Tab-separated table of C-alpha atoms and ligand atoms in Angstrom:
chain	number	residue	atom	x	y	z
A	6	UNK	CA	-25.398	32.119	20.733
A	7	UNK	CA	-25.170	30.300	17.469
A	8	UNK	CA	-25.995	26.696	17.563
A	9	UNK	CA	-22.810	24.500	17.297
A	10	UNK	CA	-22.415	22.665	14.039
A	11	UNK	CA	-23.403	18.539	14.245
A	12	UNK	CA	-20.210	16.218	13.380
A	13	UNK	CA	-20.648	12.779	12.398
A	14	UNK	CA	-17.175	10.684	13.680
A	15	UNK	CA	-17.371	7.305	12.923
A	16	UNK	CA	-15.396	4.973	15.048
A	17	UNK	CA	-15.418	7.928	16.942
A	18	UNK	CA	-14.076	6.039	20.131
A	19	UNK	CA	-11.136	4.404	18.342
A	20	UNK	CA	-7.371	5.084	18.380
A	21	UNK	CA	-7.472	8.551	16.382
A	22	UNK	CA	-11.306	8.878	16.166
A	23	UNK	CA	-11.294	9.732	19.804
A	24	UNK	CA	-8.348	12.196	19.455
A	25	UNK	CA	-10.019	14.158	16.615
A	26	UNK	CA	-13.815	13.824	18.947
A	27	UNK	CA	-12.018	15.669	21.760
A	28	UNK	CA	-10.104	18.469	19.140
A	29	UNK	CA	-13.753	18.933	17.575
A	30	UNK	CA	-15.195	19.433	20.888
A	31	UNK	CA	-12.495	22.015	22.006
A	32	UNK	CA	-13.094	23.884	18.423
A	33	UNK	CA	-16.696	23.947	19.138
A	34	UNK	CA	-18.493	21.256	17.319
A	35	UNK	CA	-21.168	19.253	18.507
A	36	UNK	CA	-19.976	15.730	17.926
A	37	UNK	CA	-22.187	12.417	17.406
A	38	UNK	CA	-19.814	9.046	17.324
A	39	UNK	CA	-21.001	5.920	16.075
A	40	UNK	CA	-18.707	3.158	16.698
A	41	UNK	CA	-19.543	-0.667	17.013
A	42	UNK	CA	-17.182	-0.681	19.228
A	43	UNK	CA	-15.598	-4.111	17.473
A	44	UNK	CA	-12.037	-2.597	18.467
A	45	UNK	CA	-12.828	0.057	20.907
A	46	UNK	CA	-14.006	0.507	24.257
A	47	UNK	CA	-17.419	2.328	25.729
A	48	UNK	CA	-15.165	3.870	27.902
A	49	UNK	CA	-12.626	5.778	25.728
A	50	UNK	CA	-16.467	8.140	26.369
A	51	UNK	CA	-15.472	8.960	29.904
A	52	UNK	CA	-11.756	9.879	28.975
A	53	UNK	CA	-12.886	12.415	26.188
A	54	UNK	CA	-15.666	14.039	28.363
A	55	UNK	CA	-12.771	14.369	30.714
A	56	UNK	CA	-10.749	16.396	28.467
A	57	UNK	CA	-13.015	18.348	27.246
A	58	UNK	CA	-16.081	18.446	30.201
A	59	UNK	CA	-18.648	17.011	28.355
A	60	UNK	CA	-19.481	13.894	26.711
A	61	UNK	CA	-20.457	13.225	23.138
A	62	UNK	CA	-23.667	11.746	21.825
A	63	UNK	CA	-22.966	8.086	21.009
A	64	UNK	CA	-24.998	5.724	19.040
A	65	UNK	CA	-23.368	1.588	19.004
A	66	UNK	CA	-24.356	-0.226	15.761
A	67	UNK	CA	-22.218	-1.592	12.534
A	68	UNK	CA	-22.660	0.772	9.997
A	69	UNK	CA	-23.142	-2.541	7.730
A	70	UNK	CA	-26.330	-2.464	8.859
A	71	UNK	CA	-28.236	-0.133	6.123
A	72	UNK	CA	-31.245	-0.019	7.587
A	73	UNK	CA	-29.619	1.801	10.781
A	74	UNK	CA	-27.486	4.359	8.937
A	75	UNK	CA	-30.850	5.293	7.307
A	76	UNK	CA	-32.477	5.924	10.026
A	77	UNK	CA	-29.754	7.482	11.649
A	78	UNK	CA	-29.669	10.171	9.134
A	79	UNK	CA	-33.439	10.370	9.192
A	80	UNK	CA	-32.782	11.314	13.036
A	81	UNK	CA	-30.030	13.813	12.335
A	82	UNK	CA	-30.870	15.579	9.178
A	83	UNK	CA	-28.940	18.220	10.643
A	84	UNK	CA	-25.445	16.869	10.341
A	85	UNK	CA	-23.000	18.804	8.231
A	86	UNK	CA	-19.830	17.000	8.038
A	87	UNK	CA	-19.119	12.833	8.539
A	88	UNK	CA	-15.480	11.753	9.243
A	89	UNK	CA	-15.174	8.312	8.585
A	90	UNK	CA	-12.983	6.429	10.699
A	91	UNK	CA	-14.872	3.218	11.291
A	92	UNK	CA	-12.887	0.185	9.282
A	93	UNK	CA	-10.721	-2.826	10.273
A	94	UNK	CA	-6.790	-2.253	10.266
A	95	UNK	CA	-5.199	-5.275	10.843
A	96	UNK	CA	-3.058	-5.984	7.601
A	97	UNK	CA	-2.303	-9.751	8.513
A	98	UNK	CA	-6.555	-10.171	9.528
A	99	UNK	CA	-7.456	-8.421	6.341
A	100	UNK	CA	-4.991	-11.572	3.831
A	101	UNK	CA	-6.812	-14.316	6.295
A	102	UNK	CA	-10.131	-12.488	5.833
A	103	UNK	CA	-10.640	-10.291	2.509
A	104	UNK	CA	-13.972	-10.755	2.353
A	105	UNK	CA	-14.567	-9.257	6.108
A	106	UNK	CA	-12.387	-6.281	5.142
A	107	UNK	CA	-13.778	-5.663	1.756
A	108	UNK	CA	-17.771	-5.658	3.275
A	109	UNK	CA	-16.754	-3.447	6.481
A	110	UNK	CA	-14.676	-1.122	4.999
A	111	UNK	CA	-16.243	-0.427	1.793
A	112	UNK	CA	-20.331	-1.659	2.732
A	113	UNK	CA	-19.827	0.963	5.186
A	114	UNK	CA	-18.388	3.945	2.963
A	115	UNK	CA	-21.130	2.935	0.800
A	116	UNK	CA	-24.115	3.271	2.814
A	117	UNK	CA	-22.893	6.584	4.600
A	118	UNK	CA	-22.238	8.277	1.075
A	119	UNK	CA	-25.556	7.047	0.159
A	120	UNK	CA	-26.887	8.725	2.917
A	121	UNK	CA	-24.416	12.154	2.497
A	122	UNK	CA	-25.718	12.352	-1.180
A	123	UNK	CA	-28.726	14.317	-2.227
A	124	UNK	CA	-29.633	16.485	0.823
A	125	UNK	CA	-28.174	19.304	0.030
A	126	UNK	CA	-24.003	20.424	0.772
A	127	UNK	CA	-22.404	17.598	2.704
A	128	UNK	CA	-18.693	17.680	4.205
A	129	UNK	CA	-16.827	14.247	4.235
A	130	UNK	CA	-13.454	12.918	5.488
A	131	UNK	CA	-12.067	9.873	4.825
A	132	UNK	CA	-9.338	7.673	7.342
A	133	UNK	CA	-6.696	7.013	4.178
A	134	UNK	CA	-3.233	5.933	4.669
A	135	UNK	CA	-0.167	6.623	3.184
A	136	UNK	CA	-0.421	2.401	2.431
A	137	UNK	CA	-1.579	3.314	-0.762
A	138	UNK	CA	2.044	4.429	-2.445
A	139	UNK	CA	3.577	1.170	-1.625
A	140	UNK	CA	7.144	1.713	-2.236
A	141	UNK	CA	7.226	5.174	-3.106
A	142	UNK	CA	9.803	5.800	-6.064
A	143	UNK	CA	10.487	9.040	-4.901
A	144	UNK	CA	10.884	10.558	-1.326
A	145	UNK	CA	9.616	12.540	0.325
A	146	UNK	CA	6.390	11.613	-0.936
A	147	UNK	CA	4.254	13.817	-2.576
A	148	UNK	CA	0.171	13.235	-3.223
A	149	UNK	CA	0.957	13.121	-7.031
A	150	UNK	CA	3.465	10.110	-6.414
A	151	UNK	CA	1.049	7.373	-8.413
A	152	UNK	CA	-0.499	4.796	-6.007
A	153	UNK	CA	0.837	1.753	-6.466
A	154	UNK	CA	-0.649	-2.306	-6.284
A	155	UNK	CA	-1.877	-2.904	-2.855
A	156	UNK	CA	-0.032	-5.425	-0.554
A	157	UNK	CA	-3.426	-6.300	0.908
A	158	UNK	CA	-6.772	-6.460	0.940
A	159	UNK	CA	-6.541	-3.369	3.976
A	160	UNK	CA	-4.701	-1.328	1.919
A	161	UNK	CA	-7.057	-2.400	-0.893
A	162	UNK	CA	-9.767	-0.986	1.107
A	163	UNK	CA	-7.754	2.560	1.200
A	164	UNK	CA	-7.596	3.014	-2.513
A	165	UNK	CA	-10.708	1.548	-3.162
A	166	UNK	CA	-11.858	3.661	-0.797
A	167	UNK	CA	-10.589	6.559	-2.296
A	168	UNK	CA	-11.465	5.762	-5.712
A	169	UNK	CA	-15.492	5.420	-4.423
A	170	UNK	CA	-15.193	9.218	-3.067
A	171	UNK	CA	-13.945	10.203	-6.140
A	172	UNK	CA	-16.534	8.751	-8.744
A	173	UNK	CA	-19.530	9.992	-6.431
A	174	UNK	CA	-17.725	13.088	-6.093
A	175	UNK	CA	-17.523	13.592	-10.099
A	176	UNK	CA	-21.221	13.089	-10.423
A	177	UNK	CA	-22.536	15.123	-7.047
A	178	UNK	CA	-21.299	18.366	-6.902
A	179	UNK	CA	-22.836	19.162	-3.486
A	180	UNK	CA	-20.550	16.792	-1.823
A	181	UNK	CA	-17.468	17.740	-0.480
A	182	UNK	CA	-14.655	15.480	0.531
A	183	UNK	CA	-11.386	15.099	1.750
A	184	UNK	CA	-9.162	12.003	1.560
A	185	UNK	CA	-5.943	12.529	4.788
A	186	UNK	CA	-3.360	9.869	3.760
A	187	UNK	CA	-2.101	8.916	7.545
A	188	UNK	CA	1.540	8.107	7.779
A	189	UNK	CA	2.518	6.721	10.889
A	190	UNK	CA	0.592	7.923	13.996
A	191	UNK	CA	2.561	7.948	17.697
A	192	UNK	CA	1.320	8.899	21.265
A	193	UNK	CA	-1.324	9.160	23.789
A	194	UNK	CA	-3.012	12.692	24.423
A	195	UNK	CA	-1.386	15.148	26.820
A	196	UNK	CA	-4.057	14.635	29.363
A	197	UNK	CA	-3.462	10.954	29.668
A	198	UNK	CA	-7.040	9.743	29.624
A	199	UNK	CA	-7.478	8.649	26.250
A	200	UNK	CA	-4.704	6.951	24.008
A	201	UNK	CA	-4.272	3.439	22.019
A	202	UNK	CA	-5.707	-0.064	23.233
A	203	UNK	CA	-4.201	-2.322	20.930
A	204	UNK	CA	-6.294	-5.395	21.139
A	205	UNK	CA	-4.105	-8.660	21.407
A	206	UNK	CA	-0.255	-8.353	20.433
A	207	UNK	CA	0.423	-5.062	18.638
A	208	UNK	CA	1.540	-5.044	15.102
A	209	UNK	CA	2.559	-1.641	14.984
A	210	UNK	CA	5.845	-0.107	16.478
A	211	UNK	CA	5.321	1.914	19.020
A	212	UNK	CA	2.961	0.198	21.129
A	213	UNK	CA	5.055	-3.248	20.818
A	214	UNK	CA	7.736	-1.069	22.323
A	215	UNK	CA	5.332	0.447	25.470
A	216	UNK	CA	4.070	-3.114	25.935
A	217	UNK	CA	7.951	-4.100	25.845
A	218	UNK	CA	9.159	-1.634	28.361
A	219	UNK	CA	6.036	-2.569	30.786
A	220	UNK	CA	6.608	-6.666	30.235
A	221	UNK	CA	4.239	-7.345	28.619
A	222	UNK	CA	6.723	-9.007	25.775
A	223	UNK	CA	9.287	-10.557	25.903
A	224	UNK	CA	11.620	-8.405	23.223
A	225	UNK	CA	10.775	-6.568	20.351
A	226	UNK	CA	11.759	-8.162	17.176
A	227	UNK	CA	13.368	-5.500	14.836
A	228	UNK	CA	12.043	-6.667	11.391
A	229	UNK	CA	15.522	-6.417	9.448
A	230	UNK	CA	18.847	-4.137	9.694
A	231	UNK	CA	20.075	-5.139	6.275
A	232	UNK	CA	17.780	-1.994	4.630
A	233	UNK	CA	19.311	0.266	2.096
A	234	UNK	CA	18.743	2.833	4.460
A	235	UNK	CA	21.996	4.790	7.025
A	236	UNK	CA	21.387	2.279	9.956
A	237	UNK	CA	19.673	-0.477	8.068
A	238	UNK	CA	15.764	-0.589	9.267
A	239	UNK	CA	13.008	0.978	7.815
A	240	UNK	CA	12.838	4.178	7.945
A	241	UNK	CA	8.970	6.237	8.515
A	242	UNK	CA	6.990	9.676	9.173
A	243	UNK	CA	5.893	8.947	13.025
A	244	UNK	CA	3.402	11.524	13.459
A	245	UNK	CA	1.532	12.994	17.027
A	246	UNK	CA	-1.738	11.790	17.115
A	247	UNK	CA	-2.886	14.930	18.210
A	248	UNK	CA	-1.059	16.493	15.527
A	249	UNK	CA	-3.152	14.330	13.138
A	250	UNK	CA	-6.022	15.158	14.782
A	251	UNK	CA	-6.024	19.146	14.365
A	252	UNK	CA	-5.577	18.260	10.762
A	253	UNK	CA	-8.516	16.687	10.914
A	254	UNK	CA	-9.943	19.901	12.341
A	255	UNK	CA	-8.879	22.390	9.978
A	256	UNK	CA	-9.761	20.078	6.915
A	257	UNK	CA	-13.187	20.048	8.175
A	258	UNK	CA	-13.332	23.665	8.382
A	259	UNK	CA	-11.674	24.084	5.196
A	260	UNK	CA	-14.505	21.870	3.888
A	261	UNK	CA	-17.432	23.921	6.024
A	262	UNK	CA	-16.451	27.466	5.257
A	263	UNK	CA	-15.322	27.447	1.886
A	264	UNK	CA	-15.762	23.874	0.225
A	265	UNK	CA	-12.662	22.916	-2.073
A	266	UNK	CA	-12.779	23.496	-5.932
A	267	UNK	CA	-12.476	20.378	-7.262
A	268	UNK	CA	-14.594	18.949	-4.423
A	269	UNK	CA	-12.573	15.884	-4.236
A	270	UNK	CA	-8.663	16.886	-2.614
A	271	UNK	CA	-6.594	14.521	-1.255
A	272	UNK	CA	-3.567	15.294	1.501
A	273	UNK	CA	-0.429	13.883	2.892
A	274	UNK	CA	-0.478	14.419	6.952
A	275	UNK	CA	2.684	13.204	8.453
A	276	UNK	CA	5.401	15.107	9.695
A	277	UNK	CA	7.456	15.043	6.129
A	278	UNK	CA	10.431	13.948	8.523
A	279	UNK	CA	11.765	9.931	8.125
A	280	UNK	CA	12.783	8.243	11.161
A	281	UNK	CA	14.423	4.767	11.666
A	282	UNK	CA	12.951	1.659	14.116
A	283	UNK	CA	16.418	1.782	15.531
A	284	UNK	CA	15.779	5.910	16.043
A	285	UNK	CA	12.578	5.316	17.537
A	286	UNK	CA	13.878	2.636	20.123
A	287	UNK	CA	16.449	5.606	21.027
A	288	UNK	CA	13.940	7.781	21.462
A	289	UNK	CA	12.173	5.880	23.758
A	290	UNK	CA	14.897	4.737	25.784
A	291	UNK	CA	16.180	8.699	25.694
A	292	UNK	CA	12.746	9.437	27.006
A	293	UNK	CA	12.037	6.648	29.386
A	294	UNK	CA	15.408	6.228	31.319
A	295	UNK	CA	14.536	2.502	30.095
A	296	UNK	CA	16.771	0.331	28.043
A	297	UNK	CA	14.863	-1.372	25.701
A	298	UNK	CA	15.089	-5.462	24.946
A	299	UNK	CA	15.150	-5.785	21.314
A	300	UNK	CA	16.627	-8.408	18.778
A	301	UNK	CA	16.947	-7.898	15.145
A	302	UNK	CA	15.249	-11.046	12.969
A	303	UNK	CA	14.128	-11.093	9.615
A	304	UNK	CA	12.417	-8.709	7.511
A	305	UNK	CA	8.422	-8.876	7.474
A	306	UNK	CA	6.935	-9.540	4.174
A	307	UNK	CA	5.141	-6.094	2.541
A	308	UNK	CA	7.160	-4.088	4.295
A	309	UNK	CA	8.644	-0.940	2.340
A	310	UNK	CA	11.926	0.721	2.704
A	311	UNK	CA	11.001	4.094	3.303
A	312	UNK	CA	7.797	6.239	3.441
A	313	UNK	CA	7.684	9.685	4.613
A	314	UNK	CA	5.454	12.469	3.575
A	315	UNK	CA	6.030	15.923	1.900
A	316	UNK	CA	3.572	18.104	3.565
A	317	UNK	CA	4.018	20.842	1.458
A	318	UNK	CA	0.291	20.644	0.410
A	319	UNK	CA	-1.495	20.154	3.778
A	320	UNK	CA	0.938	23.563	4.695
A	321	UNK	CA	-0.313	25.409	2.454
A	322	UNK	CA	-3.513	24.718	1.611
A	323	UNK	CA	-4.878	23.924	5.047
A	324	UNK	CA	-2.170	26.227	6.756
A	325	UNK	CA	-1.791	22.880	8.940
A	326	UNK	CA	1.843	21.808	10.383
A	327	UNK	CA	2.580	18.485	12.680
A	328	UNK	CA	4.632	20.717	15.510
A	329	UNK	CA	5.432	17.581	18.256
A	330	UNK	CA	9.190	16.477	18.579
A	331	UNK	CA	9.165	12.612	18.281
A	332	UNK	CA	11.072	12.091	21.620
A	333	UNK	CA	7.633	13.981	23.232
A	334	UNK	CA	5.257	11.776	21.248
A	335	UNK	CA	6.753	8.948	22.658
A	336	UNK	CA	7.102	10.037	25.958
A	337	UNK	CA	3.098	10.367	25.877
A	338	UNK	CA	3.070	6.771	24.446
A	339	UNK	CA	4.878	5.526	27.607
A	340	UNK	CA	3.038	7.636	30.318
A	341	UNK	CA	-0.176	5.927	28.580
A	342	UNK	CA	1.119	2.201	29.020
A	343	UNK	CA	2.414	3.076	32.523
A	344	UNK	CA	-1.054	4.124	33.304
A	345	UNK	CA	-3.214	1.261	31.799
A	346	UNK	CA	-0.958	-1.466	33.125
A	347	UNK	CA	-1.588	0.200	36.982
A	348	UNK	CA	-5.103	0.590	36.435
B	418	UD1	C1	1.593	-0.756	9.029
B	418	UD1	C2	0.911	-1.460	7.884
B	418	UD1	C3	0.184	-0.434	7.064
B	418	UD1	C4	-0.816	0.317	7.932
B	418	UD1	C5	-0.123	0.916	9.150
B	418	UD1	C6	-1.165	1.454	10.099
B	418	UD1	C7	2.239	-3.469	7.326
B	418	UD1	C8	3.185	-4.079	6.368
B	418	UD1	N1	1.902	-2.175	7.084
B	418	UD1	O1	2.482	0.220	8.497
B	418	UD1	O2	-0.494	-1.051	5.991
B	418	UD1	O3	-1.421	1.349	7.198
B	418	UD1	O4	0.633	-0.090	9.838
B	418	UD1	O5	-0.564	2.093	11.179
B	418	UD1	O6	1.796	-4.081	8.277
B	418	UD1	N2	8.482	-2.939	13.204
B	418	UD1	C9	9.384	-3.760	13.852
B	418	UD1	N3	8.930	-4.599	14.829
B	418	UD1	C10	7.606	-4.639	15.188
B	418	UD1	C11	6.685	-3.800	14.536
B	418	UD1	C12	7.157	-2.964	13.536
B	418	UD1	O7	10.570	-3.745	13.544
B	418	UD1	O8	7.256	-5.439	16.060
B	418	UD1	C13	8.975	-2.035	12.159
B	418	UD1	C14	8.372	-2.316	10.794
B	418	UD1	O9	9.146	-3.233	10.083
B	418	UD1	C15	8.372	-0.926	10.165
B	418	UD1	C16	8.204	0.023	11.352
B	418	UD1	O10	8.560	-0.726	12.504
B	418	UD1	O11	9.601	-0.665	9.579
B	418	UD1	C17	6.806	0.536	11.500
B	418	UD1	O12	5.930	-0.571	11.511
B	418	UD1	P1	4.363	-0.412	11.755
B	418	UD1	O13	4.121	0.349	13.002
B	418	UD1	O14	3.741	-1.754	11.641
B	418	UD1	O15	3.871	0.541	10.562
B	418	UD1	P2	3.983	0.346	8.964
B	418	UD1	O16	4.721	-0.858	8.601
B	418	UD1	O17	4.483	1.610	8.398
């Protein structure tokens, strides 16, 4: 039997690290996580080697620790392909603390593309987020829509980010990279063992609706109703996790088997449908037999109109399709509250 093929995940046991660990492991790849485990918990380990019946190699250190990437490369020469989830996300954190957000997010890319460069063909996928069109002047969005000034230092990160890949990309050919702008990732996995641990009060949605329904809040405020938009809230591209993380999956192999032309691609993955707060609350009440406590207050500052993706690309070129009805998204986000606030 062929040996399996070494994965790097960083912030492997995260929110959608651990989602794309366990779709790895089901497609056959041996996966190594590194995770500092700053926002994440050791044992997110035991719900993924439930799923999948074994457990991956983990290694806990900061990857702003040079010396240790080094050597952790010098240990694994054999790794093919890095994703790179490992950053801070918190957008209000990141304006209190630029400086924290521009060293972790960007020390880190750094020192692993240091490491990816110059031994030979390397495969590399970078966490982006759809953060970086701002206000989109066109829907649905499309990768060429230009990328507009960041509202913060996190979504600074994302373009900087980006823009890193893509100079070290220009000048070494034998790395390959990928770039998945994330719109709005939803749910828990099927299995119910692994799903999202918001630390502290949630800032997204979803999860401030779950912690809602299982009082744990109060209400949910509804930032605004007086959007240009059919029922005035923001409208967005809610996509499955595990959705996102097969695309993770099949950029990787895209990457593997035969490497992308222009060596540097970037890709929309969201569901290319829009969806309003006030249709997600539905949802959720649809799917929970629960009605919802919710007030609508003031809009919150940075936040756009309307994003959702066209896909088009990510079809096509990585034959890749989200395929999960919202209402069953969020029915996996609610069996995964009910089942951390009982344990
Ligand atoms: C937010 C971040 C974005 C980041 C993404 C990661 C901001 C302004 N943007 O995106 O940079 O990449 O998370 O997932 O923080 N909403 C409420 N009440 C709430 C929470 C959210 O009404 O308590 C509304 C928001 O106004 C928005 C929608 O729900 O219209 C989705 O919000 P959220 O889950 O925070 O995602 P984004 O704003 O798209």
């Amino acid at each position: 039997m062929a040996k399996p093929i070494k994965i790097l995940v960083t912030g492997g046991l995260g929110y959608i690290g651990s989602h794309t660990v366990v779709e790895l492991q089901q497609a056959g790849y041996e996966v190594v996580i590194i995770d500092d485990c700053s926002n994440a918990s050791e044992a997110v380990l035991e719900g993924i080697a439930a799923i999948t019946g074994k457990p991956p190699h983990f290694e806990r250190f900061d990857l702003r620790e040079k010396k240790k990437v080094i050597d952790f490369f010098n240990r694994h020469p054999d790794i093919k392909g890095t994703i790179h989830f490992a950053a801070s996300k918190a957008v209000g954190e990141s304006v209190e603390k630029p400086l924290l957000y521009y060293e972790n997010n960007l020390g880190s890319l750094v020192y692993l593309l240091q490491q990816l460069t110059g031994r030979g063909r390397r495969s590399f996928i970078f966490s982006s987020s759809c953060t970086v069109y701002g206000q989109a002047d066109a829907l649905p969005i499309t990768e060429g829509a230009p990328v507009k000034p960041a509202e913060s230092p996190y979504g600074n990160t994302k373009q900087i980010g980006e823009e890193i890949i893509g100079d070290t990309c220009r000048v070494h050919p034998e790395l390959q990279a990928i770039s998945l702008r994330y719109f709005n990732p939803i749910g828990a996995h099927p299995s119910n063992m692994i799903g999202e641990l918001p630390m502290g009060i949630p800032q997204n949605l979803v999860p401030f609706i779950t912690q809602t329904a299982a009082g744990l809040r109060k209400e949910l405020s509804v930032f605004g109703d007086d959007y240009p938009t059919p029922d005035g809230t923001c409208i967005r591209d809610y996509i499955y996790v595990v959705d996102l993380a097969r695309a993770h999956v099949v950029a990787l192999q895209r990457l593997l088997e035969e490497g992308n032309q222009e060596n540097y691609e970037v890709f929309n993955i969201g569901t290319g449908t829009g969806t309003s707060v006030l249709e997600v609350i539905h949802s959720f009440e649809r799917v929970s037999g629960k009605a919802l406590n919710y007030q609508i207050v003031g809009r919150r500052p940075g936040d756009v109109t309307q994003a959702y993706a066209d896909t088009s690309k990510a079809n096509k070129t990585l034959g890749w399709k989200a395929t999960t009805a919202l209402d069953q998204a969020i029915k996996t986000a609610w069996d995964w509250e009910q089942k951390i606030r009982a344990l």
